[in-house]
mmCIF file of C-alpha atoms in Angstrom:
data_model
loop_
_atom_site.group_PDB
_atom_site.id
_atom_site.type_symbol
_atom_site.label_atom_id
_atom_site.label_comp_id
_atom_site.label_asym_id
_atom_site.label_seq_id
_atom_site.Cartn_x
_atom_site.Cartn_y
_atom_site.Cartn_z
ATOM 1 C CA UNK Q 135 0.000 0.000 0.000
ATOM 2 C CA UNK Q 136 2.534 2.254 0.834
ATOM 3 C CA UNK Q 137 4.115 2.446 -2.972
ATOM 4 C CA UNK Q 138 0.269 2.857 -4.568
ATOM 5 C CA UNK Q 139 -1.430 6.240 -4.801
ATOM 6 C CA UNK Q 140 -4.581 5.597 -3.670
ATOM 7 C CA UNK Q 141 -3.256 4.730 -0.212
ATOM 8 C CA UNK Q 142 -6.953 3.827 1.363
ATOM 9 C CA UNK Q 143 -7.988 1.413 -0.857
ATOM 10 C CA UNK Q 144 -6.557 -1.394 -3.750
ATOM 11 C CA UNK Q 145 -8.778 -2.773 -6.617
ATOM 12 C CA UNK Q 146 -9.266 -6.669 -5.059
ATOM 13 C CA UNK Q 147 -7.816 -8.401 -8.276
ATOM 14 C CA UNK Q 148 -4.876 -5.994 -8.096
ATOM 15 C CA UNK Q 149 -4.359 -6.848 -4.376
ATOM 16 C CA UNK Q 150 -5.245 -10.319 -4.481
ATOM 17 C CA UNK Q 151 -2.285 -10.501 -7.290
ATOM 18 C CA UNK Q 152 0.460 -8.593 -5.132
ATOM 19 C CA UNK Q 153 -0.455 -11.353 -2.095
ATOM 20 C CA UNK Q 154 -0.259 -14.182 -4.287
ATOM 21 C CA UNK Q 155 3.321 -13.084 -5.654
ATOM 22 C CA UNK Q 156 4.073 -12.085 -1.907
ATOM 23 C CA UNK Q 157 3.300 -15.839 -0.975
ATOM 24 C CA UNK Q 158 5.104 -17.611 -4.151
ATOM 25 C CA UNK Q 159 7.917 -14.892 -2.779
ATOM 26 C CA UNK Q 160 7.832 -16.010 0.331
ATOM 27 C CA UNK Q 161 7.255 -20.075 0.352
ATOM 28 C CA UNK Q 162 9.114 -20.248 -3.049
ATOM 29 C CA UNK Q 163 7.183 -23.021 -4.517
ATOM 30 C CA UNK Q 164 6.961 -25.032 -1.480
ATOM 31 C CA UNK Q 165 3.404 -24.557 -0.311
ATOM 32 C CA UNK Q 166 1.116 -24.227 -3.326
ATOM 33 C CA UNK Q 167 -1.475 -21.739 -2.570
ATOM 34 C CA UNK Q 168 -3.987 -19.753 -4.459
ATOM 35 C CA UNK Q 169 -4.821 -16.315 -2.381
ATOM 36 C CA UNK Q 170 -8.209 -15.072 -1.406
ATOM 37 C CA UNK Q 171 -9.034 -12.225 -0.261
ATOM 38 C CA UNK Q 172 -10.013 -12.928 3.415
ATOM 39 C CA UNK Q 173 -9.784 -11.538 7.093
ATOM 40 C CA UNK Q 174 -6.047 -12.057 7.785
ATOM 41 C CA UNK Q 175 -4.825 -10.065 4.749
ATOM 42 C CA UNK Q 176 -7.138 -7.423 4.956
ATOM 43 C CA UNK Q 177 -6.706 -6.899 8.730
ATOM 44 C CA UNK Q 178 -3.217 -6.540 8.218
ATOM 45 C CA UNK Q 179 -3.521 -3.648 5.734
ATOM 46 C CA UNK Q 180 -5.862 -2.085 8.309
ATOM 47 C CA UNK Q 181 -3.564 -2.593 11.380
ATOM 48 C CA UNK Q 182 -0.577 -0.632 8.701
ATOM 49 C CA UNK Q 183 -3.385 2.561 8.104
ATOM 50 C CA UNK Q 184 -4.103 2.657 11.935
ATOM 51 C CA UNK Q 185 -0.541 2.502 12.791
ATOM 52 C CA UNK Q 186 0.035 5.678 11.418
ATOM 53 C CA UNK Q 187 -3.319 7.673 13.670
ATOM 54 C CA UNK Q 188 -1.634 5.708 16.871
ATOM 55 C CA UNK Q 189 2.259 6.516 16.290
ATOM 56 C CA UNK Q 190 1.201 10.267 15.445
ATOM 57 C CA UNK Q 191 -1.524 10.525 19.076
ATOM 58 C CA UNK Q 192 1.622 8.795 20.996
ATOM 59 C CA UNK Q 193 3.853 11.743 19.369
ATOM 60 C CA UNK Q 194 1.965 14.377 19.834
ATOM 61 C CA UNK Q 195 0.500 13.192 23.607
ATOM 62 C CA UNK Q 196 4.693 13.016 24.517
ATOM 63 C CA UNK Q 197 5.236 15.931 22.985
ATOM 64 C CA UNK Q 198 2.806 18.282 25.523
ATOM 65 C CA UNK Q 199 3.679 15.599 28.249
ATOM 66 C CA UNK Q 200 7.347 16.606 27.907
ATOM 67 C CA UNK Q 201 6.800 20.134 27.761
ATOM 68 C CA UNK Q 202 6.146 21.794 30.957
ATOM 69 C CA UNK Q 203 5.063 24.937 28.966
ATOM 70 C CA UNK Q 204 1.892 22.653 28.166
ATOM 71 C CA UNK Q 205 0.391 22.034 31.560
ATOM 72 C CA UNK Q 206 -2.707 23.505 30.862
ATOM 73 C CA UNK Q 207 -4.922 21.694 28.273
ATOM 74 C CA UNK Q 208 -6.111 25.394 26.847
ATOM 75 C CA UNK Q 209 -2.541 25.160 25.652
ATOM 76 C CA UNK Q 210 -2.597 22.136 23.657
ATOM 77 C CA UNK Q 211 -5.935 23.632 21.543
ATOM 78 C CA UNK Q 212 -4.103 27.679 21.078
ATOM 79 C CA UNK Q 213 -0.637 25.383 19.974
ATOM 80 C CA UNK Q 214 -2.919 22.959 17.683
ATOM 81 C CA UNK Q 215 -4.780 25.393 16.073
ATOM 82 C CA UNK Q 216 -1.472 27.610 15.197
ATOM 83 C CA UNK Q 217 0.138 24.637 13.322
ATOM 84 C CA UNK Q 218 -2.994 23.925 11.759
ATOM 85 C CA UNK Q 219 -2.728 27.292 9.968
ATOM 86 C CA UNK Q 220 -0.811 26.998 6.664
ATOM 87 C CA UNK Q 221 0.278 22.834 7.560
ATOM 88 C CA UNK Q 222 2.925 24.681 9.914
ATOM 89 C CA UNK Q 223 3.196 21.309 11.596
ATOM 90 C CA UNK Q 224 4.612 20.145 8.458
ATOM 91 C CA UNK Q 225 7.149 22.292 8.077
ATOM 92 C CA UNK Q 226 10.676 21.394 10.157
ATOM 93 C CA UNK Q 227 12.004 24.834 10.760
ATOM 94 C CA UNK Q 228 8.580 26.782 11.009
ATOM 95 C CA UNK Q 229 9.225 29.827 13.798
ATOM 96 C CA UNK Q 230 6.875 33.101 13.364
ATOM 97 C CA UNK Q 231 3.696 33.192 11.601
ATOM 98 C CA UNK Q 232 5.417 34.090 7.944
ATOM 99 C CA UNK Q 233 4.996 30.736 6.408
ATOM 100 C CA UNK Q 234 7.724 32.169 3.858
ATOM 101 C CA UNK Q 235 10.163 32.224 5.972
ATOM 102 C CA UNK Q 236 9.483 28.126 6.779
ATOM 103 C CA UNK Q 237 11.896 25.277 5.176
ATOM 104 C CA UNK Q 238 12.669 21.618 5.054
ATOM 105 C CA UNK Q 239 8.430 21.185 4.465
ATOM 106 C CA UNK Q 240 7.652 16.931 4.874
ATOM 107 C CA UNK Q 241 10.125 17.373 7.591
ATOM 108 C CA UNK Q 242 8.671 18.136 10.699
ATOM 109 C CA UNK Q 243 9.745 15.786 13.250
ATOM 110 C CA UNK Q 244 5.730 14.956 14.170
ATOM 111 C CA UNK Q 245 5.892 13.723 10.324
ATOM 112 C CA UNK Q 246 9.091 12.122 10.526
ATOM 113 C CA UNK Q 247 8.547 9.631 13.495
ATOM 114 C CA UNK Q 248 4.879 8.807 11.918
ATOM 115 C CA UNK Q 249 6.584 8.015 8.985
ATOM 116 C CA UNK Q 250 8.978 5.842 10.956
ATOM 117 C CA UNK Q 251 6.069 3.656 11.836
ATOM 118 C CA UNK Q 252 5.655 2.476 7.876
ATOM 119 C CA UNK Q 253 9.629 1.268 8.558
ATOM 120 C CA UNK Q 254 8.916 0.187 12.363
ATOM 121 C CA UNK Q 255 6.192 -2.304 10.094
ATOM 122 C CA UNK Q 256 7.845 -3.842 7.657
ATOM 123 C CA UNK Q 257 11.222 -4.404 9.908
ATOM 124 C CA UNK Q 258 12.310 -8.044 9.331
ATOM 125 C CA UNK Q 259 9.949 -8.502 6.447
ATOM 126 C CA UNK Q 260 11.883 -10.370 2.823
ATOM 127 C CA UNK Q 261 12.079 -7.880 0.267
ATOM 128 C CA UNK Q 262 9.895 -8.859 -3.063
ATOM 129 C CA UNK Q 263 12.079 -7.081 -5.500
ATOM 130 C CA UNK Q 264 9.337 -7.566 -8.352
ATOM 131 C CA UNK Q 265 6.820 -5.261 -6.730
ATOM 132 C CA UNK Q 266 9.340 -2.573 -6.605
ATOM 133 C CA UNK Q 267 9.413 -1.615 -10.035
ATOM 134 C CA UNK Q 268 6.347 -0.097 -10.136
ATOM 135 C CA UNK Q 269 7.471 3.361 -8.008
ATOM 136 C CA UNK Q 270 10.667 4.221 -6.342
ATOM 137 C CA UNK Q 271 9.366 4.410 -2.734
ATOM 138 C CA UNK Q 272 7.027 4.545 0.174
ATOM 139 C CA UNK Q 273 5.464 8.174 -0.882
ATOM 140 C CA UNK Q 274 2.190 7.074 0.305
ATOM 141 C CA UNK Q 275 3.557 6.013 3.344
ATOM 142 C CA UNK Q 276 5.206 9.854 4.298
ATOM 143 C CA UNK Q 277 1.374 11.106 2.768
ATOM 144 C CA UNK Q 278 -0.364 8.919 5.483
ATOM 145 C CA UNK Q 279 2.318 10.058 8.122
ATOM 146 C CA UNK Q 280 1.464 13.570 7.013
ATOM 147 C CA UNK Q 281 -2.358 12.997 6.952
ATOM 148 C CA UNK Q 282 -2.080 11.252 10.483
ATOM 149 C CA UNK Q 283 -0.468 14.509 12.430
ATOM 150 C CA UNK Q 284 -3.278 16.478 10.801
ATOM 151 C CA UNK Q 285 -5.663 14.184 12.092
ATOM 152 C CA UNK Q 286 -4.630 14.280 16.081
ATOM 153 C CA UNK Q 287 -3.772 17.733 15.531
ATOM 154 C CA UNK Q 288 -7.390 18.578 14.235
ATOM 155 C CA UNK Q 289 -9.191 16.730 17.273
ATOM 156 C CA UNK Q 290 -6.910 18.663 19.532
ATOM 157 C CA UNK Q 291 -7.771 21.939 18.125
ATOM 158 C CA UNK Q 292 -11.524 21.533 18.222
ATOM 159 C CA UNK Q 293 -10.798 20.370 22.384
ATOM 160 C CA UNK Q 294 -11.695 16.418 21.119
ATOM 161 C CA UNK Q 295 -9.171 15.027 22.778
ATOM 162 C CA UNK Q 296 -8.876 14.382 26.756
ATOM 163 C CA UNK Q 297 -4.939 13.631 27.519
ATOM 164 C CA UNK Q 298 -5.152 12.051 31.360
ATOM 165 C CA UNK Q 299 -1.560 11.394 32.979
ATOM 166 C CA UNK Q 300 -0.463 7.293 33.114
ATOM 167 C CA UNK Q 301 0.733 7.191 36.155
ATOM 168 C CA UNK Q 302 4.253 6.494 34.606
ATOM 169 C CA UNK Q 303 6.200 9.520 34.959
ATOM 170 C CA UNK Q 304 5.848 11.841 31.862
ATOM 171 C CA UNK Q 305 3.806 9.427 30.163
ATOM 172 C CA UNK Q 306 0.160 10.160 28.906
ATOM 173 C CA UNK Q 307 -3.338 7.926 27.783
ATOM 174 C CA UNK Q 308 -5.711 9.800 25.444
ATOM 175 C CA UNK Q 309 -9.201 9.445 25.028
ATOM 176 C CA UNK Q 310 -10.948 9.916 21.579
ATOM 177 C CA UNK Q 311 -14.525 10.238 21.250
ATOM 178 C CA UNK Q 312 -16.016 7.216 19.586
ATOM 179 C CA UNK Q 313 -17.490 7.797 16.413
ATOM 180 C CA UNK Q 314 -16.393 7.650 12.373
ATOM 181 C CA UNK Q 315 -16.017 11.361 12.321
ATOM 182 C CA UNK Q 316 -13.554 10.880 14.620
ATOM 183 C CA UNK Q 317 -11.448 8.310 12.734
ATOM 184 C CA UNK Q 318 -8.420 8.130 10.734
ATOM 185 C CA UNK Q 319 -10.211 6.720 7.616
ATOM 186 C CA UNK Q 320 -11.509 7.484 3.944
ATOM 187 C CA UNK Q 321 -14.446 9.029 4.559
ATOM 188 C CA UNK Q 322 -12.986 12.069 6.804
ATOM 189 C CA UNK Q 323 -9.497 12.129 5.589
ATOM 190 C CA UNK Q 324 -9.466 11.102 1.311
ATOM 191 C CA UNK Q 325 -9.891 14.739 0.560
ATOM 192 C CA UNK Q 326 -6.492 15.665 2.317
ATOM 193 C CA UNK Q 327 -4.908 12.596 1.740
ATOM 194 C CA UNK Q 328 -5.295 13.495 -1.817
ATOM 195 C CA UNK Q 329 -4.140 17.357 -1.453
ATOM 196 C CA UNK Q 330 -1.044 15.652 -0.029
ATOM 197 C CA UNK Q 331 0.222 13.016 -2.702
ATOM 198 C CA UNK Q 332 0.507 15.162 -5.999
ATOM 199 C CA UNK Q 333 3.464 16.986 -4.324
ATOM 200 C CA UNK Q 334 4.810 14.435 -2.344
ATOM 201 C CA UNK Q 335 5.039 12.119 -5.604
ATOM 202 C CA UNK Q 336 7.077 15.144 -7.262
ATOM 203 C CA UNK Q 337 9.691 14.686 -5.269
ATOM 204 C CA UNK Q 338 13.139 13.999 -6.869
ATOM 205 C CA UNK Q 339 13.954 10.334 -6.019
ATOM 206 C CA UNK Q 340 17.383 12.365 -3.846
ATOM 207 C CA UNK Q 341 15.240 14.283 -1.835
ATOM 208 C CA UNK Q 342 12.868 12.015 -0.827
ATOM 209 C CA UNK Q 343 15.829 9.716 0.113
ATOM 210 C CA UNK Q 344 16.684 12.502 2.612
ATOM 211 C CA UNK Q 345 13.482 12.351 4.541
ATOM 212 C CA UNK Q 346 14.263 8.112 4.913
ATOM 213 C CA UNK Q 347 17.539 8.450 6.207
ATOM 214 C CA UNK Q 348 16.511 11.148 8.197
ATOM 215 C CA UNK Q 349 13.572 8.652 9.602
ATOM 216 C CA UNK Q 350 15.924 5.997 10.742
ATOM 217 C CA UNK Q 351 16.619 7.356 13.774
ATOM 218 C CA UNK Q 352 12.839 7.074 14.834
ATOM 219 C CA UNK Q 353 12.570 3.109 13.587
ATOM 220 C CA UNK Q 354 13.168 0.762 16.299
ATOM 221 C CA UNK Q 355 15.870 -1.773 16.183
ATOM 222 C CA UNK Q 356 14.645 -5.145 15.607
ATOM 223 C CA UNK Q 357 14.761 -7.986 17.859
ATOM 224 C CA UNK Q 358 15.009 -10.587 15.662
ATOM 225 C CA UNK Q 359 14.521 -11.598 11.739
ATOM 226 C CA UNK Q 360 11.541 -14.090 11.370
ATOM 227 C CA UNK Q 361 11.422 -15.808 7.892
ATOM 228 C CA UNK Q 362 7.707 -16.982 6.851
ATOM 229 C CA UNK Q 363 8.371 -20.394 7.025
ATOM 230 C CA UNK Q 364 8.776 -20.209 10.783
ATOM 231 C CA UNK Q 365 5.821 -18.231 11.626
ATOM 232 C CA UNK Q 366 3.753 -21.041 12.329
ATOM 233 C CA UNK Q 367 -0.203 -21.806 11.987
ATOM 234 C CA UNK Q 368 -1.430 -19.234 13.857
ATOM 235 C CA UNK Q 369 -3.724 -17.018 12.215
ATOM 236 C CA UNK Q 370 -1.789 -13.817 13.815
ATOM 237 C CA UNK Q 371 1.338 -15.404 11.740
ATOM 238 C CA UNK Q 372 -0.241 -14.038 8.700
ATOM 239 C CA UNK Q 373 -0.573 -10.427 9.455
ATOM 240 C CA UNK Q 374 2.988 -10.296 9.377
ATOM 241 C CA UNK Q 375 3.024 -12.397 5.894
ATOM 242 C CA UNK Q 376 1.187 -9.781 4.764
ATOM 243 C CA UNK Q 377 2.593 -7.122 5.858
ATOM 244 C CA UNK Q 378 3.977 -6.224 2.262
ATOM 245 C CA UNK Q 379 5.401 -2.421 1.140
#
């Protein structure tokens, strides 16, 4: 998903044919299998979109935790709302309110360490080199990280979101009204996913490798390398199976 432009949704037959090369990949001829589109691969794909809504809450929820200037919740709304204005938030070196004097846009580090979670993801996953000659990298990944800030941002702003300490030193829960229009999906979101991906996909291949290797510092170091075949027969074995970029 995150090397396709329409980063919500695949056409089935077009999904159900990246899976099936993603198993022949993986079990190289050893386990004949024709793919279906079921629960397991499907969940997966929804556990990589949500990913991005949680890593960008737990950024943003450290981020006021951390700061003793944000004690007061009236804080978190006036600070919100002013990044809001113009995508600020996006920008990495964004002082003052004269959005021309902002640089290094896509490289706030809000964006950066939701776009780490894409990496955090994938981690010990085999490479399919055949799906990667259809586009040079994870741009829809860095859209959805961008798309994700906006979204926990946007609840904050319009007072949304309750942040209630842990109990573990500096560390924060947050509570989320239930309801789709308070969701990190399609329906709410599509319309600024969209404004997003034009200019993020015009990116020269260089200086979108920037933003990666800036990102590694946010992905987590793995504990171990799992190859498919040892996964198992649990059904949870396949989300990770699946889990292709």
């Amino acid at each position: 998903m995150a090397r396709y432009d329409d980063s919500w949704t695949i056409l089935s037959e077009k999904f159900r044919s990246v899976l099936q090369v993603i198993w022949d990949m993986a079990y190289s001829g050893d386990i004949e299998h024709v793919v279906i589109l079921n629960g397991p691969a499907k969940q997966s794909v929804n556990n990589w979109h949500g990913g991005f809504a949680a890593t960008a809450i737990s950024v943003v929820a450290t981020f006021f935790a951390h700061d003793p200037d944000f004690g007061d919740p009236s804080q978190h709304i006036e600070f919100s709302k002013a990044m809001l204005k113009k995508n600020q938030f996006l920008y990495n070196q964004n002082r003052g309110v004269d959005s021309k004097a902002w640089s290094s846009l896509w490289r706030a580090l809000f964006v950066l360490q939701a776009f780490a979670h894409h990496f955090n993801y994938i981690q010990g996953q085999a490479e399919v080199p055949s799906l990667d000659n259809e586009v040079e990298g994870p741009h829809t990944a860095l859209v959805l990280a961008c798309v994700a800030v906006c979204h926990i941002l946007t609840l904050v702003a319009e007072n949304k979101v309750v942040f209630q300490p842990s109990g573990l030193g500096n560390m924060w829960t947050t509570v989320i009204p239930k309801g789709n229009q308070y969701k990190f999906n399609h329906t709410v979101w599509g319309a600024t996913t969209c404004c997003y991906l034009d200019p993020i996909k015009d990116l020269s291949h260089e200086h979108f490798a920037l933003f990666v290797e800036e990102t590694q510092k946010f992905i987590k170091k793995p504990v171990s390398n799992l190859n498919a075949r040892d996964l198992g027969d649990d059904d949870s074995s396949y989300d990770k199976l699946f889990a292709f970029h």
